[in-house]
mmCIF file of C-alpha atoms in Angstrom:
data_model
loop_
_atom_site.group_PDB
_atom_site.id
_atom_site.type_symbol
_atom_site.label_atom_id
_atom_site.label_comp_id
_atom_site.label_asym_id
_atom_site.label_seq_id
_atom_site.Cartn_x
_atom_site.Cartn_y
_atom_site.Cartn_z
ATOM 1 C CA MET A 12 -3.873 27.104 -13.309
ATOM 2 C CA ILE A 13 -2.994 25.272 -16.530
ATOM 3 C CA PHE A 14 -3.021 21.477 -16.379
ATOM 4 C CA THR A 15 -0.886 20.254 -19.252
ATOM 5 C CA GLY A 16 2.009 17.819 -19.487
ATOM 6 C CA TYR A 17 3.447 14.667 -20.959
ATOM 7 C CA LEU A 18 2.611 11.104 -20.004
ATOM 8 C CA ASP A 19 6.339 10.422 -19.893
ATOM 9 C CA ASP A 20 6.451 12.625 -16.802
ATOM 10 C CA PHE A 21 3.125 11.807 -15.156
ATOM 11 C CA ASP A 22 1.267 8.549 -14.952
ATOM 12 C CA LEU A 23 -2.185 8.996 -16.531
ATOM 13 C CA ILE A 24 -4.069 7.084 -13.842
ATOM 14 C CA ASP A 25 -2.371 9.060 -11.091
ATOM 15 C CA PHE A 26 -3.128 12.301 -12.934
ATOM 16 C CA ILE A 27 -6.804 11.348 -13.262
ATOM 17 C CA ARG A 28 -6.874 10.668 -9.538
ATOM 18 C CA PHE A 29 -5.261 14.058 -8.942
ATOM 19 C CA ILE A 30 -7.728 16.097 -11.007
ATOM 20 C CA THR A 31 -10.729 14.212 -9.670
ATOM 21 C CA THR A 32 -9.508 14.844 -6.104
ATOM 22 C CA MET A 33 -9.224 18.514 -7.051
ATOM 23 C CA LYS A 34 -12.910 18.335 -8.153
ATOM 24 C CA LYS A 35 -12.055 19.604 -11.619
ATOM 25 C CA SER A 36 -14.486 19.937 -14.526
ATOM 26 C CA GLY A 37 -13.635 19.924 -18.221
ATOM 27 C CA VAL A 38 -12.266 17.550 -20.815
ATOM 28 C CA LEU A 39 -8.908 15.842 -20.380
ATOM 29 C CA VAL A 40 -7.551 15.611 -23.919
ATOM 30 C CA ILE A 41 -4.749 13.109 -24.567
ATOM 31 C CA THR A 42 -3.001 13.296 -27.907
ATOM 32 C CA GLY A 43 -0.155 11.116 -29.110
ATOM 33 C CA LYS A 44 0.182 7.917 -31.089
ATOM 34 C CA LYS A 45 -3.177 7.098 -29.546
ATOM 35 C CA SER A 46 -5.699 9.682 -28.428
ATOM 36 C CA ALA A 47 -8.611 9.865 -25.994
ATOM 37 C CA LYS A 48 -10.746 12.352 -24.115
ATOM 38 C CA ILE A 49 -12.054 11.994 -20.592
ATOM 39 C CA VAL A 50 -14.995 14.137 -19.558
ATOM 40 C CA LEU A 51 -15.042 15.402 -15.984
ATOM 41 C CA SER A 52 -17.692 17.174 -13.996
ATOM 42 C CA PHE A 53 -16.820 18.430 -10.487
ATOM 43 C CA GLY A 54 -14.397 15.570 -9.938
ATOM 44 C CA LYS A 55 -16.609 12.858 -11.396
ATOM 45 C CA ILE A 56 -15.861 11.050 -14.661
ATOM 46 C CA THR A 57 -18.975 11.277 -16.782
ATOM 47 C CA GLY A 58 -17.763 10.092 -20.191
ATOM 48 C CA VAL A 59 -14.906 9.163 -22.467
ATOM 49 C CA VAL A 60 -14.206 9.614 -26.149
ATOM 50 C CA VAL A 61 -12.089 6.944 -27.837
ATOM 51 C CA PRO A 62 -11.762 5.705 -31.438
ATOM 52 C CA PHE A 63 -14.957 3.968 -32.570
ATOM 53 C CA GLU A 64 -13.340 0.543 -32.940
ATOM 54 C CA VAL A 65 -12.279 0.424 -29.261
ATOM 55 C CA ARG A 66 -15.478 1.792 -27.692
ATOM 56 C CA ASN A 67 -16.367 -1.604 -26.237
ATOM 57 C CA HIS A 68 -13.088 -1.944 -24.425
ATOM 58 C CA TYR A 69 -12.257 1.671 -23.755
ATOM 59 C CA LYS A 70 -10.829 1.014 -20.285
ATOM 60 C CA SER A 71 -8.014 -1.199 -21.500
ATOM 61 C CA TYR A 72 -7.384 1.344 -24.266
ATOM 62 C CA ILE A 73 -7.120 4.242 -21.792
ATOM 63 C CA ALA A 74 -5.032 2.202 -19.332
ATOM 64 C CA ASP A 75 -2.579 1.566 -22.129
ATOM 65 C CA LEU A 76 -1.986 5.265 -22.921
ATOM 66 C CA LYS A 77 1.593 5.771 -21.837
ATOM 67 C CA ASP A 78 2.931 8.504 -24.068
ATOM 68 C CA GLY A 79 1.665 11.714 -25.551
ATOM 69 C CA TYR A 80 0.561 15.135 -24.408
ATOM 70 C CA PHE A 81 -2.343 15.811 -22.094
ATOM 71 C CA SER A 82 -4.310 18.930 -21.424
ATOM 72 C CA LEU A 83 -7.286 19.618 -19.191
ATOM 73 C CA GLU A 84 -9.520 21.992 -21.121
ATOM 74 C CA GLU A 85 -12.329 23.700 -19.266
ATOM 75 C CA SER A 86 -14.215 24.620 -22.434
ATOM 76 C CA HIS A 87 -13.945 21.914 -25.034
ATOM 77 C CA SER A 88 -16.786 21.153 -27.402
ATOM 78 C CA LEU A 89 -17.684 17.505 -27.867
ATOM 79 C CA ASN A 90 -19.881 15.675 -30.308
ATOM 80 C CA GLU A 91 -22.363 14.004 -27.938
ATOM 81 C CA ASP A 92 -22.653 10.979 -30.249
ATOM 82 C CA GLU A 93 -19.025 10.046 -29.746
ATOM 83 C CA VAL A 94 -19.111 10.173 -25.944
ATOM 84 C CA VAL A 95 -19.272 6.848 -24.119
ATOM 85 C CA VAL A 96 -21.181 7.555 -20.922
ATOM 86 C CA VAL A 97 -19.436 6.470 -17.714
ATOM 87 C CA SER A 98 -21.706 5.918 -14.742
ATOM 88 C CA GLN A 99 -19.168 4.431 -12.335
ATOM 89 C CA ASP A 100 -17.685 6.324 -9.444
ATOM 90 C CA VAL A 101 -14.058 7.393 -9.741
ATOM 91 C CA SER A 102 -12.661 4.723 -7.388
ATOM 92 C CA GLU A 103 -14.185 1.890 -9.370
ATOM 93 C CA PHE A 104 -13.198 3.438 -12.689
ATOM 94 C CA LEU A 105 -9.574 3.788 -11.574
ATOM 95 C CA LEU A 106 -9.561 0.299 -10.061
ATOM 96 C CA GLU A 107 -10.624 -1.154 -13.400
ATOM 97 C CA LEU A 108 -8.091 0.904 -15.344
ATOM 98 C CA THR A 109 -5.257 -0.284 -13.120
ATOM 99 C CA ARG A 110 -6.291 -3.917 -13.582
ATOM 100 C CA PHE A 111 -5.299 -3.562 -17.214
ATOM 101 C CA ARG A 112 -1.823 -2.496 -16.251
ATOM 102 C CA ARG A 113 0.802 -5.193 -16.182
ATOM 103 C CA GLU A 114 2.865 -3.404 -13.591
ATOM 104 C CA PRO A 115 2.896 -0.161 -11.589
ATOM 105 C CA SER A 116 4.319 2.800 -13.461
ATOM 106 C CA ASP A 117 7.155 3.003 -10.965
ATOM 107 C CA PRO A 118 7.962 -0.382 -9.401
ATOM 108 C CA LYS A 119 10.432 1.295 -7.058
ATOM 109 C CA LEU A 120 7.482 2.822 -5.210
ATOM 110 C CA TYR A 121 6.787 -0.496 -3.558
ATOM 111 C CA GLU A 122 9.519 -1.778 -1.347
ATOM 112 C CA PRO A 123 9.015 -5.037 0.567
ATOM 113 C CA ASN A 124 9.046 -3.268 3.936
ATOM 114 C CA MET A 125 6.302 -0.792 2.977
ATOM 115 C CA LEU A 126 3.393 -0.961 5.353
ATOM 116 C CA PHE A 127 -0.200 -0.815 4.085
ATOM 117 C CA GLU A 128 -3.577 -0.503 5.727
ATOM 118 C CA LEU A 129 -7.196 -0.160 4.704
ATOM 119 C CA LYS A 130 -8.455 3.394 4.680
ATOM 120 C CA PRO A 131 -10.795 3.830 7.611
ATOM 121 C CA ILE A 132 -13.628 5.283 5.542
ATOM 122 C CA SER A 133 -13.343 2.902 2.606
ATOM 123 C CA ASP A 134 -16.776 2.067 1.252
ATOM 124 C CA ILE A 135 -15.746 -1.398 0.143
ATOM 125 C CA GLY A 136 -19.273 -2.662 -0.397
ATOM 126 C CA ARG A 137 -19.879 -0.546 -3.503
ATOM 127 C CA LEU A 138 -16.971 -2.017 -5.481
ATOM 128 C CA THR A 139 -16.487 -5.295 -7.252
ATOM 129 C CA PHE A 140 -13.283 -7.149 -6.531
ATOM 130 C CA ASN A 141 -11.712 -10.285 -7.853
ATOM 131 C CA VAL A 142 -10.739 -13.093 -5.471
ATOM 132 C CA GLU A 143 -7.131 -12.004 -5.061
ATOM 133 C CA GLU A 144 -8.142 -8.419 -4.328
ATOM 134 C CA TRP A 145 -10.570 -9.652 -1.678
ATOM 135 C CA ARG A 146 -7.821 -11.725 -0.094
ATOM 136 C CA ILE A 147 -5.564 -8.675 0.098
ATOM 137 C CA ILE A 148 -8.335 -6.545 1.576
ATOM 138 C CA ALA A 149 -9.124 -9.222 4.154
ATOM 139 C CA ALA A 150 -5.454 -9.566 5.079
ATOM 140 C CA LEU A 151 -5.244 -5.809 5.559
ATOM 141 C CA SER A 152 -7.760 -5.878 8.384
ATOM 142 C CA GLU A 153 -4.581 -5.069 10.239
ATOM 143 C CA SER A 154 -1.652 -3.220 8.704
ATOM 144 C CA ARG A 155 0.965 -5.395 7.030
ATOM 145 C CA THR A 156 4.064 -4.919 4.932
ATOM 146 C CA LEU A 157 4.206 -6.008 1.317
ATOM 147 C CA LYS A 158 6.531 -8.854 2.346
ATOM 148 C CA GLU A 159 4.163 -10.044 5.066
ATOM 149 C CA LEU A 160 1.243 -9.952 2.632
ATOM 150 C CA SER A 161 3.223 -11.920 0.091
ATOM 151 C CA GLU A 162 4.071 -14.629 2.618
ATOM 152 C CA ARG A 163 0.591 -14.781 4.107
ATOM 153 C CA LEU A 164 -1.261 -14.891 0.783
ATOM 154 C CA GLU A 165 1.392 -16.817 -1.106
ATOM 155 C CA ILE A 166 1.348 -14.274 -3.909
ATOM 156 C CA GLY A 167 4.670 -13.273 -5.453
ATOM 157 C CA ILE A 168 5.932 -9.777 -4.646
ATOM 158 C CA ALA A 169 5.881 -8.719 -8.317
ATOM 159 C CA ARG A 170 2.213 -9.623 -8.784
ATOM 160 C CA LEU A 171 1.288 -8.235 -5.399
ATOM 161 C CA GLN A 172 2.916 -4.909 -6.267
ATOM 162 C CA TRP A 173 0.566 -4.079 -9.072
ATOM 163 C CA MET A 174 -2.481 -5.360 -7.206
ATOM 164 C CA ILE A 175 -1.544 -3.048 -4.348
ATOM 165 C CA TYR A 176 -1.112 -0.315 -6.950
ATOM 166 C CA SER A 177 -4.700 -0.905 -8.159
ATOM 167 C CA LEU A 178 -6.134 -0.802 -4.678
ATOM 168 C CA GLU A 179 -4.114 2.252 -3.741
ATOM 169 C CA GLN A 180 -5.044 4.210 -6.863
ATOM 170 C CA SER A 181 -8.691 3.427 -6.264
ATOM 171 C CA GLY A 182 -8.373 4.973 -2.817
ATOM 172 C CA LEU A 183 -9.115 1.845 -0.793
ATOM 173 C CA ILE A 184 -5.793 1.290 0.885
ATOM 174 C CA LYS A 185 -2.966 3.567 1.922
ATOM 175 C CA ARG A 186 0.589 3.395 3.054
ATOM 176 C CA LYS A 187 1.104 3.524 6.777
ATOM 177 C CA ARG A 188 4.078 5.035 8.491
ATOM 178 C CA PRO A 189 5.943 2.575 10.727
ATOM 179 C CA GLN A 190 5.578 3.568 14.376
ATOM 180 C CA ALA A 191 9.071 2.651 15.458
ATOM 181 C CA GLN A 192 10.143 3.739 18.889
ATOM 182 C CA ARG A 193 11.836 7.083 18.550
ATOM 183 C CA GLU A 194 14.708 8.073 20.706
ATOM 184 C CA ARG A 195 13.227 10.697 22.984
ATOM 185 C CA MET A 196 14.949 13.951 23.727
ATOM 186 C CA THR A 197 16.221 12.940 27.112
ATOM 187 C CA GLN A 198 18.925 15.515 27.455
ATOM 188 C CA ASN A 199 17.269 18.147 29.607
ATOM 189 C CA ALA A 200 19.606 20.909 28.508
ATOM 190 C CA ILE A 201 18.631 20.454 24.847
ATOM 191 C CA THR A 202 14.952 20.185 25.678
ATOM 192 C CA GLU A 203 15.100 23.352 27.739
ATOM 193 C CA ALA A 204 17.048 25.194 25.039
ATOM 194 C CA LEU A 205 14.535 24.171 22.395
ATOM 195 C CA LYS A 206 11.618 25.181 24.603
ATOM 196 C CA ARG A 207 13.240 28.576 25.169
ATOM 197 C CA PHE A 208 13.779 28.872 21.421
ATOM 198 C CA ILE A 209 10.102 28.154 20.768
ATOM 199 C CA GLY A 210 9.308 30.933 23.238
ATOM 200 C CA ILE A 211 11.539 33.276 21.232
ATOM 201 C CA LEU A 212 9.885 32.216 17.951
ATOM 202 C CA LYS A 213 6.422 32.773 19.407
ATOM 203 C CA GLY A 214 7.467 36.204 20.621
ATOM 204 C CA SER A 215 8.981 37.276 17.307
ATOM 205 C CA MET M 18 27.973 21.295 21.451
ATOM 206 C CA THR M 19 24.730 19.454 20.590
ATOM 207 C CA LYS M 20 23.500 19.667 17.019
ATOM 208 C CA LEU M 21 20.009 18.966 15.731
ATOM 209 C CA LYS M 22 19.828 18.155 12.051
ATOM 210 C CA ILE M 23 16.681 19.125 10.156
ATOM 211 C CA LEU M 24 16.329 18.167 6.521
ATOM 212 C CA ILE M 25 14.434 20.495 4.138
ATOM 213 C CA THR M 26 13.313 18.574 1.102
ATOM 214 C CA GLY M 27 10.703 18.615 -1.673
ATOM 215 C CA PRO M 28 10.339 18.824 -5.443
ATOM 216 C CA PHE M 29 12.185 21.100 -7.845
ATOM 217 C CA SER M 30 11.364 24.776 -7.276
ATOM 218 C CA SER M 31 9.340 24.233 -4.115
ATOM 219 C CA GLY M 32 11.308 26.941 -2.271
ATOM 220 C CA LYS M 33 13.841 24.934 -0.251
ATOM 221 C CA THR M 34 16.797 27.297 -0.701
ATOM 222 C CA THR M 35 14.672 30.347 0.154
ATOM 223 C CA PHE M 36 13.374 28.527 3.210
ATOM 224 C CA VAL M 37 16.858 27.693 4.501
ATOM 225 C CA ASN M 38 17.928 31.312 3.868
ATOM 226 C CA ALA M 39 14.930 32.645 5.784
ATOM 227 C CA LEU M 40 15.776 30.606 8.872
ATOM 228 C CA SER M 41 19.547 30.590 8.998
ATOM 229 C CA ASP M 42 21.569 32.824 11.333
ATOM 230 C CA ILE M 43 24.571 32.542 9.045
ATOM 231 C CA VAL M 44 25.076 33.204 5.359
ATOM 232 C CA THR M 45 23.978 29.891 3.918
ATOM 233 C CA VAL M 46 26.176 27.552 1.966
ATOM 234 C CA GLN M 47 24.617 26.959 -1.444
ATOM 235 C CA THR M 48 25.503 24.774 -4.386
ATOM 236 C CA GLU M 49 23.502 26.280 -7.211
ATOM 237 C CA GLU M 50 24.136 25.725 -10.889
ATOM 238 C CA ARG M 51 22.474 27.093 -13.986
ATOM 239 C CA VAL M 52 19.359 25.215 -15.124
ATOM 240 C CA TRP M 53 19.091 23.882 -18.665
ATOM 241 C CA GLY M 54 16.238 22.486 -20.736
ATOM 242 C CA GLU M 55 12.549 22.603 -19.802
ATOM 243 C CA ASP M 56 13.262 23.429 -16.148
ATOM 244 C CA ALA M 57 14.958 26.674 -17.202
ATOM 245 C CA LYS M 58 11.500 28.070 -17.954
ATOM 246 C CA ILE M 59 10.734 27.796 -14.239
ATOM 247 C CA LYS M 60 13.957 29.180 -12.736
ATOM 248 C CA GLN M 61 17.500 30.092 -13.694
ATOM 249 C CA ALA M 62 19.494 28.171 -11.063
ATOM 250 C CA THR M 63 18.938 25.117 -8.896
ATOM 251 C CA THR M 64 20.610 23.301 -6.021
ATOM 252 C CA VAL M 65 22.818 20.453 -7.202
ATOM 253 C CA GLY M 66 24.464 19.491 -3.907
ATOM 254 C CA LEU M 67 22.909 20.859 -0.754
ATOM 255 C CA ASP M 68 22.001 24.073 1.043
ATOM 256 C CA PHE M 69 23.322 24.509 4.539
ATOM 257 C CA GLY M 70 22.189 26.927 7.228
ATOM 258 C CA LYS M 71 22.590 27.117 10.993
ATOM 259 C CA ILE M 72 20.595 28.450 13.931
ATOM 260 C CA GLN M 73 22.230 29.025 17.302
ATOM 261 C CA ILE M 74 19.651 28.056 19.942
ATOM 262 C CA SER M 75 21.841 28.483 23.022
ATOM 263 C CA SER M 76 25.522 28.453 23.840
ATOM 264 C CA ASP M 77 25.579 24.678 23.479
ATOM 265 C CA VAL M 78 22.720 23.801 21.098
ATOM 266 C CA GLN M 79 22.593 24.430 17.367
ATOM 267 C CA ILE M 80 20.129 23.511 14.645
ATOM 268 C CA TYR M 81 21.661 22.521 11.339
ATOM 269 C CA LEU M 82 19.431 22.981 8.310
ATOM 270 C CA PHE M 83 20.187 20.866 5.257
ATOM 271 C CA GLY M 84 18.317 21.556 2.011
ATOM 272 C CA THR M 85 18.302 18.728 -0.512
ATOM 273 C CA PRO M 86 18.303 19.072 -4.293
ATOM 274 C CA GLY M 87 14.810 18.600 -5.736
ATOM 275 C CA GLN M 88 15.382 16.863 -9.027
ATOM 276 C CA ASP M 89 14.918 13.097 -9.293
ATOM 277 C CA ARG M 90 18.413 12.525 -10.566
ATOM 278 C CA PHE M 91 19.769 13.458 -7.126
ATOM 279 C CA GLU M 92 17.875 10.676 -5.372
ATOM 280 C CA PHE M 93 21.149 9.144 -4.206
ATOM 281 C CA ILE M 94 21.873 12.351 -2.250
ATOM 282 C CA TRP M 95 18.460 12.257 -0.540
ATOM 283 C CA GLU M 96 19.330 8.807 0.760
ATOM 284 C CA ASP M 97 22.651 9.973 2.201
ATOM 285 C CA MET M 98 21.243 13.130 3.738
ATOM 286 C CA ILE M 99 18.683 11.323 5.903
ATOM 287 C CA VAL M 100 21.395 9.876 8.098
ATOM 288 C CA GLY M 101 21.375 11.466 11.550
ATOM 289 C CA SER M 102 18.340 13.678 10.899
ATOM 290 C CA HIS M 103 16.078 14.624 13.795
ATOM 291 C CA GLY M 104 13.269 16.057 11.662
ATOM 292 C CA LEU M 105 12.131 16.392 8.083
ATOM 293 C CA ILE M 106 10.347 19.305 6.405
ATOM 294 C CA VAL M 107 8.845 18.512 2.987
ATOM 295 C CA LEU M 108 8.035 21.619 0.960
ATOM 296 C CA LEU M 109 5.676 21.777 -2.007
ATOM 297 C CA ASP M 110 4.759 24.682 -4.254
ATOM 298 C CA ARG M 111 0.993 24.907 -3.944
ATOM 299 C CA SER M 112 0.779 27.195 -6.974
ATOM 300 C CA ASP M 113 2.075 24.373 -9.186
ATOM 301 C CA TRP M 114 0.062 21.149 -9.559
ATOM 302 C CA ARG M 115 3.182 19.303 -10.743
ATOM 303 C CA SER M 116 4.887 20.069 -7.458
ATOM 304 C CA VAL M 117 1.910 18.696 -5.514
ATOM 305 C CA MET M 118 1.943 15.454 -7.513
ATOM 306 C CA GLN M 119 5.716 15.068 -7.185
ATOM 307 C CA THR M 120 5.535 15.587 -3.418
ATOM 308 C CA LYS M 121 3.906 12.193 -3.047
ATOM 309 C CA LYS M 122 7.140 10.611 -4.212
ATOM 310 C CA PHE M 123 9.149 12.531 -1.603
ATOM 311 C CA ILE M 124 6.788 11.568 1.213
ATOM 312 C CA ASP M 125 6.869 7.915 0.165
ATOM 313 C CA PHE M 126 10.642 7.986 -0.192
ATOM 314 C CA TYR M 127 11.258 9.328 3.297
ATOM 315 C CA THR M 128 8.469 7.575 5.183
ATOM 316 C CA SER M 129 9.861 4.228 4.069
ATOM 317 C CA ARG M 130 13.333 5.181 5.274
ATOM 318 C CA THR M 131 12.967 7.154 8.481
ATOM 319 C CA VAL M 132 10.613 7.525 11.419
ATOM 320 C CA VAL M 133 11.739 11.009 12.470
ATOM 321 C CA PRO M 134 9.014 13.677 12.804
ATOM 322 C CA MET M 135 7.854 15.025 9.455
ATOM 323 C CA VAL M 136 5.925 18.129 8.391
ATOM 324 C CA VAL M 137 4.583 18.760 4.889
ATOM 325 C CA VAL M 138 4.490 22.468 4.037
ATOM 326 C CA ALA M 139 2.200 23.901 1.354
ATOM 327 C CA ASN M 140 4.668 26.630 0.435
ATOM 328 C CA LYS M 141 4.282 29.779 -1.697
ATOM 329 C CA SER M 142 0.898 30.404 -0.125
ATOM 330 C CA ASP M 143 1.355 34.119 -0.814
ATOM 331 C CA LEU M 144 1.008 33.528 -4.562
ATOM 332 C CA GLU M 145 -2.234 33.871 -6.469
ATOM 333 C CA ASP M 146 -3.948 30.877 -8.044
ATOM 334 C CA THR M 147 -2.916 28.252 -5.523
ATOM 335 C CA LEU M 148 -4.523 24.857 -5.040
ATOM 336 C CA PRO M 149 -6.869 24.598 -2.049
ATOM 337 C CA LEU M 150 -5.240 23.071 1.025
ATOM 338 C CA GLU M 151 -8.037 20.571 1.646
ATOM 339 C CA PHE M 152 -7.651 19.125 -1.869
ATOM 340 C CA ILE M 153 -3.863 18.908 -1.543
ATOM 341 C CA GLN M 154 -4.288 17.085 1.758
ATOM 342 C CA ALA M 155 -6.891 14.780 0.249
ATOM 343 C CA TYR M 156 -4.592 13.897 -2.639
ATOM 344 C CA LEU M 157 -1.470 13.346 -0.519
ATOM 345 C CA ASP M 158 -3.493 11.507 2.126
ATOM 346 C CA THR M 159 -0.541 11.334 4.486
ATOM 347 C CA ASP M 160 -0.276 9.352 7.675
ATOM 348 C CA PRO M 161 -1.826 11.244 10.634
ATOM 349 C CA SER M 162 1.597 11.384 12.301
ATOM 350 C CA ILE M 163 2.807 13.731 9.537
ATOM 351 C CA GLY M 164 2.025 17.414 10.039
ATOM 352 C CA PHE M 165 0.544 19.598 7.319
ATOM 353 C CA VAL M 166 0.839 23.395 7.365
ATOM 354 C CA GLU M 167 0.774 26.261 4.897
ATOM 355 C CA ALA M 168 3.548 28.844 4.664
ATOM 356 C CA SER M 169 5.343 31.374 2.563
ATOM 357 C CA GLY M 170 9.031 30.599 2.861
ATOM 358 C CA LYS M 171 10.175 34.039 1.790
ATOM 359 C CA ASP M 172 8.423 35.466 4.854
ATOM 360 C CA LYS M 173 10.732 34.848 7.818
ATOM 361 C CA SER M 174 7.950 34.714 10.402
ATOM 362 C CA SER M 175 6.070 32.160 8.316
ATOM 363 C CA ALA M 176 9.184 29.984 7.970
ATOM 364 C CA ARG M 177 9.787 30.286 11.717
ATOM 365 C CA ARG M 178 6.261 29.025 12.458
ATOM 366 C CA VAL M 179 7.076 25.911 10.460
ATOM 367 C CA LEU M 180 10.314 25.453 12.391
ATOM 368 C CA GLU M 181 8.408 25.899 15.638
ATOM 369 C CA ASP M 182 5.969 23.173 14.600
ATOM 370 C CA MET M 183 8.896 20.926 13.717
ATOM 371 C CA ILE M 184 10.648 21.454 17.049
ATOM 372 C CA ILE M 185 7.446 20.747 18.992
ATOM 373 C CA ARG M 186 7.165 17.450 17.107
ATOM 374 C CA ILE M 187 10.788 16.608 17.883
ATOM 375 C CA LEU M 188 10.182 17.316 21.573
ATOM 376 C CA GLU M 189 7.035 15.158 21.744
#
């Protein structure tokens, strides 16, 4: 499978999360007005290559890559001297990248009624959060909507949106589906007809 | 006559039209137009309105299948088509990583607008070089109430298994 595309179509941070989830290895090469390379090994980020003058703040540089072409190359030769070694795990790396973003790539993704919760297996202890992130995490000890979080924490929706984006991209929180009461199939005739239909499907 | 409305949705070229065709008892209503630009490399025609198919369950119960268009520019139609739905099937093409990434948007779109039963289908499972199911599931990380199955929509029996799963969820 060939992993190539344009950053106009896919958000870089989301794409990194995708290929790391897929446990990919290789070098993600980004070329455009600004260029960078991200080295991956079985879903872990092991290094980056950026212009020499931005090596000390490579995360803000990478977070700011918003246009250009990207390609995941399985065999790509690198000059070891130019690789900045990354020893963080993916969640922390992505969390830091998103902190440099001023806003989520698609603000429409976060509507005020969206419900969020902490992921049950989140290993929160290994990451470093700022005060506001800790407040959000603490407030999500039970699931809450964006609007409820905003009111409870007294953080504006706009700011909260991209903080939620950071925490979501780093895999610490997730969206939860509202469990509204559904109208049950009370009409016996329909229920029976559907059950008979399932019997037919199973028999076919 | 009682009608159950099931929406078939998902990204561009995830197999929605084929899926509706595989399930429908009638010749389906399609609104396909020629594809231009980059998307034309993937397929020649795409749905620009909706696909419609029908299954007669009994003398007084029918299932209506509505396939949505997949491209982002038809988002306004997705919104309209949710109304009155009893179930939602979200298809993705597991042989195309773009489709898997775009599916997240569809799941988010619908989960914030409806609480009807939902099943995500890793479609085109008959193709070679597909993404592993466990990685797709890990990336999408859907709510436990949303089903996740693999299928090949051009195989009628495979499409019917998905429908069966959907109906069981509606009955629960």
